[in-house]
Amino acid sequence: MTLMALFHESADTAEVIDELHNLGIADNKIVVITGLPYPEGALGRHREWLTLPYIVLAGAAAGLGIGLFLAVITPHLYRLDVGGHPPVGFPPAAVIIFIFTMMATIVSTFLGVLWEMNFPRFGPAPYHKLVTDGHLAVILDIPTRLEGQVRQMLETHHAHHVGEPERMTL
Amino acid sequence: MSEPEDMAQEIRQTTPYDERLLLAQRTDSEINQAVLQPMLQTGKGFWVLVTGLSLIVAWGVYAWSYLIYWGIGVTGKNRPVYWTLFITTFVFWVGISHAGTMISAVLRLLKADWRRPITRGAEAMTAFALMMAGLYPLIHLGRVWKFYWMVPYPNNRLMWPNFQSPLMWDMVAIFTYLIGSSLYLYLALIPDMAMARDHTGSWRFKLYRVLALGWRGTEGEWHKLHRALGIFSVAIIPIFLSVHSIVSWDFAVTIQPRWHSTIFAPYFVIGAVYSGLSALASILVVVRRGMRLQEFLRAEHFDSLGKLVMVAGMAWVYFWFAGFIVEWYGNEPVVRELIREEVSGHLAPFFYLQMSANLIPIALLVFKRVRTTPALLLATTLLVNVGMFTERALIVIGSLQRNDLPFNWGNYRPTWVEISIVAMTFAGFALLYTLFSRIIPFVPVWEIKEGRLRYTMRRIGRLLVPTAAEID
Amino acid sequence: MATDANLSVENDRRWVLVVDLDRCTGCQACVVACHAENNIPVVGEKQAAYGRWMHWIIIQRYWEGEYPNVKARFMPVMCQQCTEAPCEPVCPVFATYHNAEGLNAQIYNRCIGTRFCGSACPYKVRTYNWFRPEFPEPLIEQLNPDVTVRTRGIMEKCTFCIQRIRRAEIDSQAEGRILADGEIQPACVQTCPTSALVFGDLGDPDSRASQLARSHRSFRLLPELGTDPGVIYLKGGETNV
């Protein structure tokens, strides 16, 4: 079953998560929602591994390729001589290749992060509006037998609004 | 009383630290409301401003259509002054756009927390300035309906554009920078869209809901956002350095006297930072007053921004002098004539306006009083931009008036078409910015909340000092 | 098209124009002929005074001295057809390029009017169509069908009457003979009453233009800029070079 609890303080939240770990509830069954980013490890959980850097590198390579094609290959496709310069010169080619690499890096970072976050996602999801007012929400997926224990532990740590999470359309 | 309560009471009693935004005693919900309230109220002043700006923009659009229909001859351009106010204003707007990246990317990497409340306003300034700048390569075209020939796409003519041309580099670079800064603006905006979504209704709710993309604020989402913003900050810095260098190469790669200068690239970049940061300071003073954001934009921010402007100004003087001394000393005939025109000829009023409007603010900004008094800072930074616009006009227009064969010397007089179109972009920028301030939360709320995590008060000897924690 | 990466100087044919300043009287017949041949509009006194005249060849005149010892020095200046033309690399759409005969070709249909080439040219010989050109009746009957009539927003300049070059080449090919030296005459060359203008192939060492180019009187405009122009001037008695 799923439970959601709201907390005022990050210290309480961290302790609750430790207790949950002690009760044997794995990290992937706990979702912590906050209105501001907390530093790594502040709430006792591991950072997940991201594919974003690889997406960015792939994007940069693609940009390099496009830049190379436009700057180095297109002048040979329809050859037009201009005064005093060879069809492909190093400085203009360098500028174009650089710009396209950076353009692709930026675009792939943006699209990559959206893809990795599975955005846009507008369906119903567990959420509470008070999160943006400074509360920390913890959403748990626990076996029913532990419900009583967990609720007890949440109360001890000053949780409020404990209950089934409302699936809000976001 | 316990230590923390003791300190808390001391904090409340000691006024200097209340001046620090990141130490202010405000709950998250109060911050949310303080940022949202001004957005939701549109008084008479707002509508008067929007109407006025829209009228100027409409007049400018009419002037542009007039230009397209009758031809470039309705401007004051002639032979040899083929490029005038349009290119000047183009360079000016690209310059203005550099401040946003300076603040949001460079200062983010340097972990300067005073950037937090101003980073979104700065990025918006970049995006809108680039939109205005991007109009000019179209406006100044003789046959604007054929502009798409500059776009590299496979076509039945089998022709590709000329990538050796600086105008192509311009097009690509400005497009990249525009995309980059818009995406950067939007990415950092998503958590605040979620906050706005949670606190508004009707059409705003629908808009923010779409823009928030379903953001909840899970740890995974924050982590990914942080990584993406980190990559963006690093990636956008080479772009911002290259864009204005490329714009400067529009001039420097020709053999036109006074344009053919190797120092143009860093000179233009530093001029852009100087002019852009000044514009940012001007805008922030106005927005702070208009949207009652006195709580968020405090003396500490204007103080630091003013210092940055001053440093950029000093660097600008260095680069200007490094270019000028070489030209003056070389005594090449045409360059000498151009310098004579500037220093004691027809262009002298503009030259002295440029130098005084660029140098006096540097001297003024030395004083903390000037940096922290909004009205004085506004006057000073507006003066900087008057000077920088004049500087660009002198470079573009002044240099073209003289060249290697004296028979080809000419003069330039602007016409109503050029002035209207220039005014159109200024009004368009202001209009976009005004509408932006009512639709998007101006202050990045989540960044401020994140910043507050870092700051506490600590006792060192008899002093109670604010300290910043070493967290990302 | 040139096969060499570094330009068409290696090619056999290189058209040049020799301007003998000793023979030039400044009569401006070449200017008028050029207008007639190339469909160049007359812009009117006011526009011309503002620097918007459209002459592809113009007699540049300088006044020297004070009254009563005033001297007028003049020389005809047209597009110098530079080998290392600074105007060519800067056009974003390849509206101007260097062709195999050593000519700086201007493609009117491709020009989108950025005027970068005009700013880059050190001789400022490029003219621009600031407005729609007007050819009041009956001048419209006089337009040359071999030359495009340009609209507003297009850059143009002296082409060494490339339409005449092509016509002569096509005619000689149809008749199965080789082009003789002096057979191709641009409008200005044809009209000049004192034969101050000579057109020919620099690649042919026996052509009259080549021989004149080897004269001790020959010089080029602004040689220090490295543009390697295709217009060769011959010093007159009073030329200050």
mmCIF file with all atom_site columns, C-alpha atoms in Angstrom, chain C residues 124-212:
data_model
loop_
_atom_site.group_PDB
_atom_site.id
_atom_site.type_symbol
_atom_site.label_atom_id
_atom_site.label_alt_id
_atom_site.label_comp_id
_atom_site.label_asym_id
_atom_site.label_entity_id
_atom_site.label_seq_id
_atom_site.pdbx_PDB_ins_code
_atom_site.Cartn_x
_atom_site.Cartn_y
_atom_site.Cartn_z
_atom_site.occupancy
_atom_site.B_iso_or_equiv
_atom_site.pdbx_formal_charge
_atom_site.auth_seq_id
_atom_site.auth_comp_id
_atom_site.auth_asym_id
_atom_site.auth_atom_id
_atom_site.pdbx_PDB_model_num
ATOM 1  C CA . LYS C 1 124 ? 33.857 51.100 -53.429 1.00 0.00 ? 124 LYS C CA 1
ATOM 2  C CA . VAL C 1 125 ? 32.899 50.314 -57.015 1.00 0.00 ? 125 VAL C CA 1
ATOM 3  C CA . ARG C 1 126 ? 29.817 48.328 -56.121 1.00 0.00 ? 126 ARG C CA 1
ATOM 4  C CA . THR C 1 127 ? 26.497 50.091 -56.481 1.00 0.00 ? 127 THR C CA 1
ATOM 5  C CA . TYR C 1 128 ? 23.208 49.185 -54.935 1.00 0.00 ? 128 TYR C CA 1
ATOM 6  C CA . ASN C 1 129 ? 19.607 49.387 -56.067 1.00 0.00 ? 129 ASN C CA 1
ATOM 7  C CA . TRP C 1 130 ? 18.226 51.535 -53.265 1.00 0.00 ? 130 TRP C CA 1
ATOM 8  C CA . PHE C 1 131 ? 14.799 51.770 -54.877 1.00 0.00 ? 131 PHE C CA 1
ATOM 9  C CA . ARG C 1 132 ? 12.937 50.127 -57.679 1.00 0.00 ? 132 ARG C CA 1
ATOM 10 C CA . PRO C 1 133 ? 14.640 51.378 -60.817 1.00 0.00 ? 133 PRO C CA 1
ATOM 11 C CA . GLU C 1 134 ? 12.523 53.568 -63.016 1.00 0.00 ? 134 GLU C CA 1
ATOM 12 C CA . PHE C 1 135 ? 12.728 53.608 -66.766 1.00 0.00 ? 135 PHE C CA 1
ATOM 13 C CA . PRO C 1 136 ? 10.191 56.188 -67.867 1.00 0.00 ? 136 PRO C CA 1
ATOM 14 C CA . GLU C 1 137 ? 8.681  55.657 -71.321 1.00 0.00 ? 137 GLU C CA 1
ATOM 15 C CA . PRO C 1 138 ? 10.087 55.441 -73.946 1.00 0.00 ? 138 PRO C CA 1
ATOM 16 C CA . LEU C 1 139 ? 13.396 54.465 -72.291 1.00 0.00 ? 139 LEU C CA 1
ATOM 17 C CA . ILE C 1 140 ? 11.920 51.079 -71.578 1.00 0.00 ? 140 ILE C CA 1
ATOM 18 C CA . GLU C 1 141 ? 12.228 50.330 -75.303 1.00 0.00 ? 141 GLU C CA 1
ATOM 19 C CA . GLN C 1 142 ? 15.936 50.872 -75.033 1.00 0.00 ? 142 GLN C CA 1
ATOM 20 C CA . LEU C 1 143 ? 16.662 48.176 -72.442 1.00 0.00 ? 143 LEU C CA 1
ATOM 21 C CA . ASN C 1 144 ? 19.224 45.591 -73.440 1.00 0.00 ? 144 ASN C CA 1
ATOM 22 C CA . PRO C 1 145 ? 17.566 42.147 -73.570 1.00 0.00 ? 145 PRO C CA 1
ATOM 23 C CA . ASP C 1 146 ? 20.908 40.467 -72.849 1.00 0.00 ? 146 ASP C CA 1
ATOM 24 C CA . VAL C 1 147 ? 21.161 41.955 -69.374 1.00 0.00 ? 147 VAL C CA 1
ATOM 25 C CA . THR C 1 148 ? 18.840 41.348 -66.401 1.00 0.00 ? 148 THR C CA 1
ATOM 26 C CA . VAL C 1 149 ? 16.913 44.355 -65.172 1.00 0.00 ? 149 VAL C CA 1
ATOM 27 C CA . ARG C 1 150 ? 17.517 44.429 -61.445 1.00 0.00 ? 150 ARG C CA 1
ATOM 28 C CA . THR C 1 151 ? 14.975 45.314 -58.787 1.00 0.00 ? 151 THR C CA 1
ATOM 29 C CA . ARG C 1 152 ? 15.460 46.995 -55.411 1.00 0.00 ? 152 ARG C CA 1
ATOM 30 C CA . GLY C 1 153 ? 17.802 45.389 -52.956 1.00 0.00 ? 153 GLY C CA 1
ATOM 31 C CA . ILE C 1 154 ? 20.313 44.007 -55.450 1.00 0.00 ? 154 ILE C CA 1
ATOM 32 C CA . MET C 1 155 ? 23.994 44.825 -55.624 1.00 0.00 ? 155 MET C CA 1
ATOM 33 C CA . GLU C 1 156 ? 25.571 45.350 -59.009 1.00 0.00 ? 156 GLU C CA 1
ATOM 34 C CA . LYS C 1 157 ? 28.848 46.403 -60.575 1.00 0.00 ? 157 LYS C CA 1
ATOM 35 C CA . CYS C 1 158 ? 30.894 46.380 -63.759 1.00 0.00 ? 158 CYS C CA 1
ATOM 36 C CA . THR C 1 159 ? 31.008 42.913 -65.301 1.00 0.00 ? 159 THR C CA 1
ATOM 37 C CA . PHE C 1 160 ? 33.359 43.690 -68.210 1.00 0.00 ? 160 PHE C CA 1
ATOM 38 C CA . CYS C 1 161 ? 30.144 43.342 -70.251 1.00 0.00 ? 161 CYS C CA 1
ATOM 39 C CA . ILE C 1 162 ? 30.127 39.626 -69.760 1.00 0.00 ? 162 ILE C CA 1
ATOM 40 C CA . GLN C 1 163 ? 27.099 39.413 -72.050 1.00 0.00 ? 163 GLN C CA 1
ATOM 41 C CA . ARG C 1 164 ? 29.265 40.685 -74.918 1.00 0.00 ? 164 ARG C CA 1
ATOM 42 C CA . ILE C 1 165 ? 32.023 38.232 -74.018 1.00 0.00 ? 165 ILE C CA 1
ATOM 43 C CA . ARG C 1 166 ? 29.555 35.357 -74.095 1.00 0.00 ? 166 ARG C CA 1
ATOM 44 C CA . ARG C 1 167 ? 27.953 36.521 -77.321 1.00 0.00 ? 167 ARG C CA 1
ATOM 45 C CA . ALA C 1 168 ? 31.328 36.746 -79.013 1.00 0.00 ? 168 ALA C CA 1
ATOM 46 C CA . GLU C 1 169 ? 32.295 33.307 -77.723 1.00 0.00 ? 169 GLU C CA 1
ATOM 47 C CA . ILE C 1 170 ? 29.020 31.757 -78.855 1.00 0.00 ? 170 ILE C CA 1
ATOM 48 C CA . ASP C 1 171 ? 29.242 33.426 -82.257 1.00 0.00 ? 171 ASP C CA 1
ATOM 49 C CA . SER C 1 172 ? 32.822 32.320 -82.789 1.00 0.00 ? 172 SER C CA 1
ATOM 50 C CA . GLN C 1 173 ? 31.960 28.788 -81.733 1.00 0.00 ? 173 GLN C CA 1
ATOM 51 C CA . ALA C 1 174 ? 28.981 28.710 -84.117 1.00 0.00 ? 174 ALA C CA 1
ATOM 52 C CA . GLU C 1 175 ? 31.159 29.964 -86.916 1.00 0.00 ? 175 GLU C CA 1
ATOM 53 C CA . GLY C 1 176 ? 33.909 27.501 -86.052 1.00 0.00 ? 176 GLY C CA 1
ATOM 54 C CA . ARG C 1 177 ? 36.692 30.026 -85.614 1.00 0.00 ? 177 ARG C CA 1
ATOM 55 C CA . ILE C 1 178 ? 38.896 31.300 -82.797 1.00 0.00 ? 178 ILE C CA 1
ATOM 56 C CA . LEU C 1 179 ? 38.219 34.615 -81.133 1.00 0.00 ? 179 LEU C CA 1
ATOM 57 C CA . ALA C 1 180 ? 40.521 37.302 -82.391 1.00 0.00 ? 180 ALA C CA 1
ATOM 58 C CA . ASP C 1 181 ? 42.119 39.782 -80.072 1.00 0.00 ? 181 ASP C CA 1
ATOM 59 C CA . GLY C 1 182 ? 40.065 42.968 -79.924 1.00 0.00 ? 182 GLY C CA 1
ATOM 60 C CA . GLU C 1 183 ? 36.915 41.243 -81.118 1.00 0.00 ? 183 GLU C CA 1
ATOM 61 C CA . ILE C 1 184 ? 35.282 41.534 -77.713 1.00 0.00 ? 184 ILE C CA 1
ATOM 62 C CA . GLN C 1 185 ? 34.659 45.107 -76.730 1.00 0.00 ? 185 GLN C CA 1
ATOM 63 C CA . PRO C 1 186 ? 32.735 46.075 -73.601 1.00 0.00 ? 186 PRO C CA 1
ATOM 64 C CA . ALA C 1 187 ? 30.458 49.074 -74.123 1.00 0.00 ? 187 ALA C CA 1
ATOM 65 C CA . CYS C 1 188 ? 32.912 51.528 -72.614 1.00 0.00 ? 188 CYS C CA 1
ATOM 66 C CA . VAL C 1 189 ? 35.791 50.281 -74.750 1.00 0.00 ? 189 VAL C CA 1
ATOM 67 C CA . GLN C 1 190 ? 33.642 50.483 -77.873 1.00 0.00 ? 190 GLN C CA 1
ATOM 68 C CA . THR C 1 191 ? 32.525 54.011 -77.133 1.00 0.00 ? 191 THR C CA 1
ATOM 69 C CA . CYS C 1 192 ? 35.708 55.684 -75.930 1.00 0.00 ? 192 CYS C CA 1
ATOM 70 C CA . PRO C 1 193 ? 36.523 58.322 -78.579 1.00 0.00 ? 193 PRO C CA 1
ATOM 71 C CA . THR C 1 194 ? 40.227 58.411 -77.782 1.00 0.00 ? 194 THR C CA 1
ATOM 72 C CA . SER C 1 195 ? 40.662 54.628 -77.474 1.00 0.00 ? 195 SER C CA 1
ATOM 73 C CA . ALA C 1 196 ? 41.854 55.080 -73.933 1.00 0.00 ? 196 ALA C CA 1
ATOM 74 C CA . LEU C 1 197 ? 40.285 51.760 -72.937 1.00 0.00 ? 197 LEU C CA 1
ATOM 75 C CA . VAL C 1 198 ? 41.641 48.477 -74.239 1.00 0.00 ? 198 VAL C CA 1
ATOM 76 C CA . PHE C 1 199 ? 40.122 45.116 -73.410 1.00 0.00 ? 199 PHE C CA 1
ATOM 77 C CA . GLY C 1 200 ? 41.887 41.821 -73.860 1.00 0.00 ? 200 GLY C CA 1
ATOM 78 C CA . ASP C 1 201 ? 43.181 38.530 -72.566 1.00 0.00 ? 201 ASP C CA 1
ATOM 79 C CA . LEU C 1 202 ? 46.164 38.760 -70.243 1.00 0.00 ? 202 LEU C CA 1
ATOM 80 C CA . GLY C 1 203 ? 46.660 35.045 -70.706 1.00 0.00 ? 203 GLY C CA 1
ATOM 81 C CA . ASP C 1 204 ? 47.532 35.630 -74.347 1.00 0.00 ? 204 ASP C CA 1
ATOM 82 C CA . PRO C 1 205 ? 50.954 37.323 -74.377 1.00 0.00 ? 205 PRO C CA 1
ATOM 83 C CA . ASP C 1 206 ? 50.433 38.669 -77.898 1.00 0.00 ? 206 ASP C CA 1
ATOM 84 C CA . SER C 1 207 ? 47.184 40.503 -77.216 1.00 0.00 ? 207 SER C CA 1
ATOM 85 C CA . ARG C 1 208 ? 47.262 44.270 -77.252 1.00 0.00 ? 208 ARG C CA 1
ATOM 86 C CA . ALA C 1 209 ? 46.113 44.398 -73.640 1.00 0.00 ? 209 ALA C CA 1
ATOM 87 C CA . SER C 1 210 ? 48.975 42.129 -72.546 1.00 0.00 ? 210 SER C CA 1
ATOM 88 C CA . GLN C 1 211 ? 51.504 44.240 -74.388 1.00 0.00 ? 211 GLN C CA 1
ATOM 89 C CA . LEU C 1 212 ? 50.180 47.424 -72.812 1.00 0.00 ? 212 LEU C CA 1
#
